[in-house]
């Protein structure tokens, strides 16, 4: 399990390098070669779902979503290629069919269902607020008059907007990458960030100056997204069902959410 801890530490250090890799990756891939390879897009700033890690000296995207994607692709007999994008561009890449599917800790919301198709839900979770420990917040009401951040185009951004309707004088800064948002909180340029609780825990395990509180509210579960009417949806659902029955999904949940956190405590 040491490996996972190392990854948690490395992803923060290496996001700059990660961004460089990303632009190379996009150019290197020829749009035409779709036959045996499934192209998945993700935003690898979201541990433990997807983040950069050194694997055998090479920068690689790893995480819970990646393990599931690799498992499904292998079961269905495809090669898998993973592309790094900003979260806000993921739905568009499906609509223009530049990629075959998206796994990005993405919630299957009604609004997104208008633009893309989703698999069955494979994981659930709550939202949370992350802040500097010394702020000592005890709830969203403490954010009155302060500046908060959330990742552009996410359900966390929506949650931030809901908080703003209830608490006075909050300024919201939506940003493209979550690593940046976390750094802005650390450096006092943001007072808090809204993000998923499981991801908050992963960031907190390497940033001891930060703290978090879970937020209330119904959340749609995480699912895999596809272009509308993709014939992959049923195939993926079959493998997901098999993973649930066989205990494979539980094994991966343990690996990425439970054991990693225990080690970090
Ligand atoms: N769960 C949120 C949503 O569905 C945020 C997902 C952000 N994912 C990422 N890989 N950065 O909108």
Coordinates of C-alpha atoms and ligand atoms in Angstrom, one line a residue:
X1 CA 0.0 0.0 0.0
X2 CA 3.1 2.2 0.2
X3 CA 2.6 2.7 -3.5
X4 CA -0.7 4.5 -3.1
X5 CA 0.7 6.8 -0.4
X6 CA 3.6 7.7 -2.6
X7 CA 1.1 8.4 -5.4
X8 CA -0.9 10.7 -3.2
X9 CA 2.2 12.7 -2.5
X10 CA 3.4 12.7 -6.0
X11 CA 0.3 13.9 -7.7
X12 CA 0.6 17.2 -6.0
X13 CA 4.2 17.7 -7.0
X14 CA 3.7 16.5 -10.5
X15 CA 0.7 18.2 -11.8
X16 CA 2.7 20.7 -13.8
X17 CA 4.6 17.9 -15.5
X18 CA 1.2 16.2 -16.0
X19 CA -0.1 19.2 -17.9
X20 CA 2.8 19.0 -20.3
X21 CA 2.3 15.3 -20.9
X22 CA -1.3 16.0 -21.7
X23 CA -0.7 18.3 -24.6
X24 CA 1.8 15.9 -26.1
X25 CA -0.7 13.1 -25.8
X26 CA -3.5 14.8 -27.7
X27 CA -1.3 15.6 -30.7
X28 CA 0.3 12.2 -30.8
X29 CA -3.0 10.5 -31.4
X30 CA -4.4 10.1 -34.8
X31 CA -8.2 10.6 -34.9
X32 CA -8.7 7.8 -37.3
X33 CA -7.3 4.9 -35.3
X34 CA -10.5 4.0 -33.4
X35 CA -10.9 0.3 -34.4
X36 CA -9.4 -1.8 -31.7
X37 CA -8.6 1.0 -29.3
X38 CA -11.1 2.7 -27.0
X39 CA -10.3 6.2 -26.2
X40 CA -11.2 7.4 -22.8
X41 CA -11.0 11.0 -21.7
X42 CA -10.6 12.1 -18.1
X43 CA -9.4 15.0 -15.9
X44 CA -6.6 13.5 -13.8
X45 CA -6.7 16.0 -11.0
X46 CA -9.1 14.0 -8.9
X47 CA -7.5 11.5 -6.5
X48 CA -8.2 8.7 -5.8
X49 CA -10.4 8.5 -9.0
X50 CA -7.7 9.7 -11.5
X51 CA -4.4 11.4 -10.9
X52 CA -0.8 11.4 -12.1
X53 CA 1.8 9.0 -10.5
X54 CA 5.2 7.8 -11.4
X55 CA 5.0 4.2 -12.5
X56 CA 8.4 2.6 -13.4
X57 CA 9.9 6.1 -13.8
X58 CA 7.1 7.2 -16.2
X59 CA 4.3 9.6 -15.5
X60 CA 1.1 7.7 -15.7
X61 CA -2.6 8.4 -14.9
X62 CA -3.7 6.0 -12.2
X63 CA -6.7 5.6 -9.9
X64 CA -10.0 3.9 -9.1
X65 CA -11.7 5.0 -12.5
X66 CA -8.6 3.9 -14.4
X67 CA -8.6 0.4 -12.8
X68 CA -12.2 0.0 -13.7
X69 CA -11.7 1.3 -17.3
X70 CA -8.8 -1.1 -17.8
X71 CA -10.7 -4.0 -16.5
X72 CA -13.7 -3.3 -18.7
X73 CA -11.6 -2.7 -21.8
X74 CA -9.8 -6.0 -21.3
X75 CA -13.0 -7.9 -20.7
X76 CA -14.4 -6.5 -23.9
X77 CA -11.2 -7.1 -25.9
X78 CA -10.1 -3.5 -26.6
X79 CA -6.9 -1.6 -26.1
X80 CA -7.4 1.4 -23.9
X81 CA -6.0 4.9 -24.5
X82 CA -6.4 7.6 -21.9
X83 CA -6.5 11.3 -22.7
X84 CA -6.0 14.2 -20.2
X85 CA -8.5 17.0 -20.6
X86 CA -10.0 19.7 -18.4
X87 CA -13.2 18.5 -16.8
X88 CA -15.2 21.2 -18.5
X89 CA -14.3 19.9 -21.9
X90 CA -15.2 16.3 -21.3
X91 CA -18.9 16.4 -22.3
X92 CA -18.0 18.3 -25.5
X93 CA -15.5 15.6 -26.4
X94 CA -18.2 13.0 -26.2
X95 CA -20.7 15.1 -28.2
X96 CA -18.2 15.5 -31.0
X97 CA -17.3 11.8 -30.7
X98 CA -13.6 12.6 -30.4
X99 CA -13.5 10.0 -27.6
X100 CA -15.5 6.8 -26.9
X101 CA -16.2 7.3 -23.2
X102 CA -15.4 9.4 -20.1
X103 CA -14.6 8.3 -16.6
X104 CA -13.9 11.3 -14.4
X105 CA -15.7 10.7 -11.1
X106 CA -18.6 12.2 -13.1
X107 CA -22.1 12.3 -11.7
X108 CA -24.9 11.2 -13.9
X109 CA -27.0 14.3 -13.5
X110 CA -30.3 14.9 -15.3
X111 CA -28.8 17.9 -17.1
X112 CA -25.9 15.9 -18.5
X113 CA -28.2 13.1 -19.6
X114 CA -29.6 15.6 -22.1
X115 CA -26.2 15.6 -23.9
X116 CA -24.7 12.1 -23.2
X117 CA -25.6 8.6 -22.2
X118 CA -24.5 7.1 -18.9
X119 CA -23.8 3.6 -17.6
X120 CA -25.2 2.4 -14.4
X121 CA -23.9 4.1 -11.3
X122 CA -20.7 2.5 -9.9
X123 CA -20.0 4.8 -6.9
X124 CA -21.7 7.4 -4.8
X125 CA -20.6 10.2 -2.5
X126 CA -21.2 13.5 -0.8
X127 CA -19.8 17.0 -1.4
X128 CA -17.6 18.8 1.1
X129 CA -16.0 22.1 1.8
X130 CA -12.2 22.3 2.2
X131 CA -10.4 25.2 4.0
X132 CA -7.3 26.0 5.9
X133 CA -7.3 24.4 9.3
X134 CA -6.7 27.7 11.1
X135 CA -10.0 29.1 9.6
X136 CA -11.9 26.8 11.9
X137 CA -15.1 26.9 9.9
X138 CA -18.0 24.8 11.2
X139 CA -20.4 25.1 8.3
X140 CA -21.2 26.9 5.0
X141 CA -22.7 29.8 7.0
X142 CA -19.1 30.7 8.0
X143 CA -18.4 31.5 4.4
X144 CA -20.4 34.8 4.4
X145 CA -18.4 37.6 2.7
X146 CA -15.6 35.2 1.6
X147 CA -14.2 33.9 -1.7
X148 CA -14.7 30.2 -2.6
X149 CA -13.6 28.0 -5.5
X150 CA -15.0 25.0 -7.3
X151 CA -14.0 23.1 -10.5
X152 CA -15.6 24.6 -13.6
X153 CA -18.6 22.6 -15.0
X154 CA -18.9 20.3 -12.0
X155 CA -21.7 19.5 -9.6
X156 CA -19.4 21.1 -6.9
X157 CA -19.7 24.4 -8.8
X158 CA -23.5 24.0 -8.7
X159 CA -23.3 23.2 -5.0
X160 CA -21.3 26.4 -4.5
X161 CA -24.0 28.3 -6.3
X162 CA -26.6 26.9 -4.0
X163 CA -24.6 27.9 -0.9
X164 CA -24.4 31.4 -2.4
X165 CA -28.1 31.6 -2.5
X166 CA -28.3 31.0 1.2
X167 CA -25.3 32.7 2.5
X168 CA -24.6 36.4 1.9
X169 CA -21.8 38.0 0.1
X170 CA -19.9 35.0 -1.2
X171 CA -17.7 35.4 -4.3
X172 CA -17.3 32.2 -6.4
X173 CA -14.2 31.6 -8.6
X174 CA -14.7 28.6 -10.8
X175 CA -11.3 27.2 -12.1
X176 CA -10.4 24.5 -14.6
X177 CA -8.1 22.3 -12.5
X178 CA -8.7 21.1 -9.0
X179 CA -5.0 21.1 -8.1
X180 CA -4.9 24.8 -8.7
X181 CA -8.0 25.4 -6.5
X182 CA -6.4 23.5 -3.6
X183 CA -3.2 25.6 -4.0
X184 CA -5.3 28.8 -4.0
X185 CA -6.9 27.7 -0.7
X186 CA -3.5 26.9 0.8
X187 CA -2.1 30.3 -0.3
X188 CA -5.0 32.3 1.1
X189 CA -6.3 33.4 -2.3
X190 CA -9.4 31.4 -1.7
X191 CA -11.1 30.9 1.6
X192 CA -12.6 27.5 0.8
X193 CA -13.2 25.0 -2.0
X194 CA -16.2 22.9 -2.7
X195 CA -15.4 19.3 -3.9
X196 CA -16.4 15.7 -3.4
X197 CA -15.7 14.3 0.1
X198 CA -13.7 11.3 -1.1
X199 CA -11.4 13.6 -3.1
X200 CA -11.1 16.1 -0.3
X201 CA -9.9 13.3 1.9
X202 CA -7.2 12.3 -0.6
X203 CA -6.0 15.9 -0.9
X204 CA -6.0 16.3 2.9
X205 CA -3.8 13.2 3.3
X206 CA -1.0 15.2 1.7
X207 CA -1.9 18.8 2.9
X208 CA -1.9 18.8 6.7
X209 CA -2.7 22.5 6.8
X210 CA -6.2 21.8 5.3
X211 CA -9.4 20.5 6.9
X212 CA -12.8 19.6 5.5
X213 CA -16.5 19.3 6.4
X214 CA -19.0 17.2 4.5
X215 CA -22.0 19.1 3.1
X216 CA -25.6 17.9 3.0
X217 CA -27.6 17.3 -0.1
X218 CA -28.6 14.7 -2.6
X219 CA -26.0 13.6 -5.1
X220 CA -26.4 11.6 -8.3
X221 CA -23.9 8.7 -8.3
X222 CA -20.8 8.4 -10.5
X223 CA -21.2 6.8 -13.8
X224 CA -19.4 6.3 -17.1
X225 CA -20.4 8.7 -19.9
X226 CA -20.7 7.9 -23.6
X227 CA -21.8 9.7 -26.8
X228 CA -25.6 9.5 -27.2
X229 CA -26.7 6.1 -28.5
X230 CA -23.3 4.5 -28.2
X231 CA -23.5 0.7 -28.4
X232 CA -20.9 0.5 -25.7
X233 CA -23.3 1.4 -22.9
X234 CA -24.9 -2.1 -22.7
X235 CA -21.5 -3.8 -23.0
X236 CA -20.0 -1.7 -20.2
X237 CA -23.1 -2.3 -18.0
X238 CA -22.7 -6.0 -18.4
X239 CA -19.1 -5.9 -17.2
X240 CA -20.0 -3.5 -14.4
X241 CA -22.7 -6.0 -13.2
X242 CA -20.2 -8.8 -13.3
X243 CA -17.7 -6.7 -11.3
X244 CA -20.3 -6.1 -8.6
X245 CA -21.3 -9.7 -8.4
X246 CA -17.7 -11.1 -8.3
X247 CA -16.6 -8.6 -5.7
X248 CA -14.1 -7.0 -8.0
X249 CA -15.7 -3.6 -7.6
X250 CA -15.5 -3.9 -3.8
X251 CA -11.9 -4.9 -4.0
X252 CA -11.1 -1.7 -6.0
X253 CA -13.1 0.5 -3.6
X254 CA -11.1 -1.0 -0.7
X255 CA -7.8 -0.4 -2.6
X256 CA -8.4 3.2 -3.5
X257 CA -10.7 4.6 -0.8
X258 CA -10.2 2.6 2.4
X259 CA -6.7 1.2 2.5
X260 CA -5.1 4.4 1.1
X261 CA -6.9 6.5 3.7
X262 CA -6.0 4.2 6.6
X263 CA -2.4 4.4 5.6
X264 CA -2.4 8.1 5.5
X265 CA -3.9 8.6 8.9
Ligands
LIG1 N1 -18.3 14.8 -9.2 C1 -18.3 16.1 -9.8 C2 -19.1 16.1 -11.0 O1 -19.6 15.1 -11.5 C3 -16.8 16.5 -10.1 C4 -16.1 15.6 -10.9 C5 -14.7 16.2 -11.3 N2 -13.9 15.2 -11.9 C6 -12.6 15.3 -12.2 N3 -11.9 14.3 -12.7 N4 -11.9 16.5 -11.9 O2 -19.3 17.2 -11.6

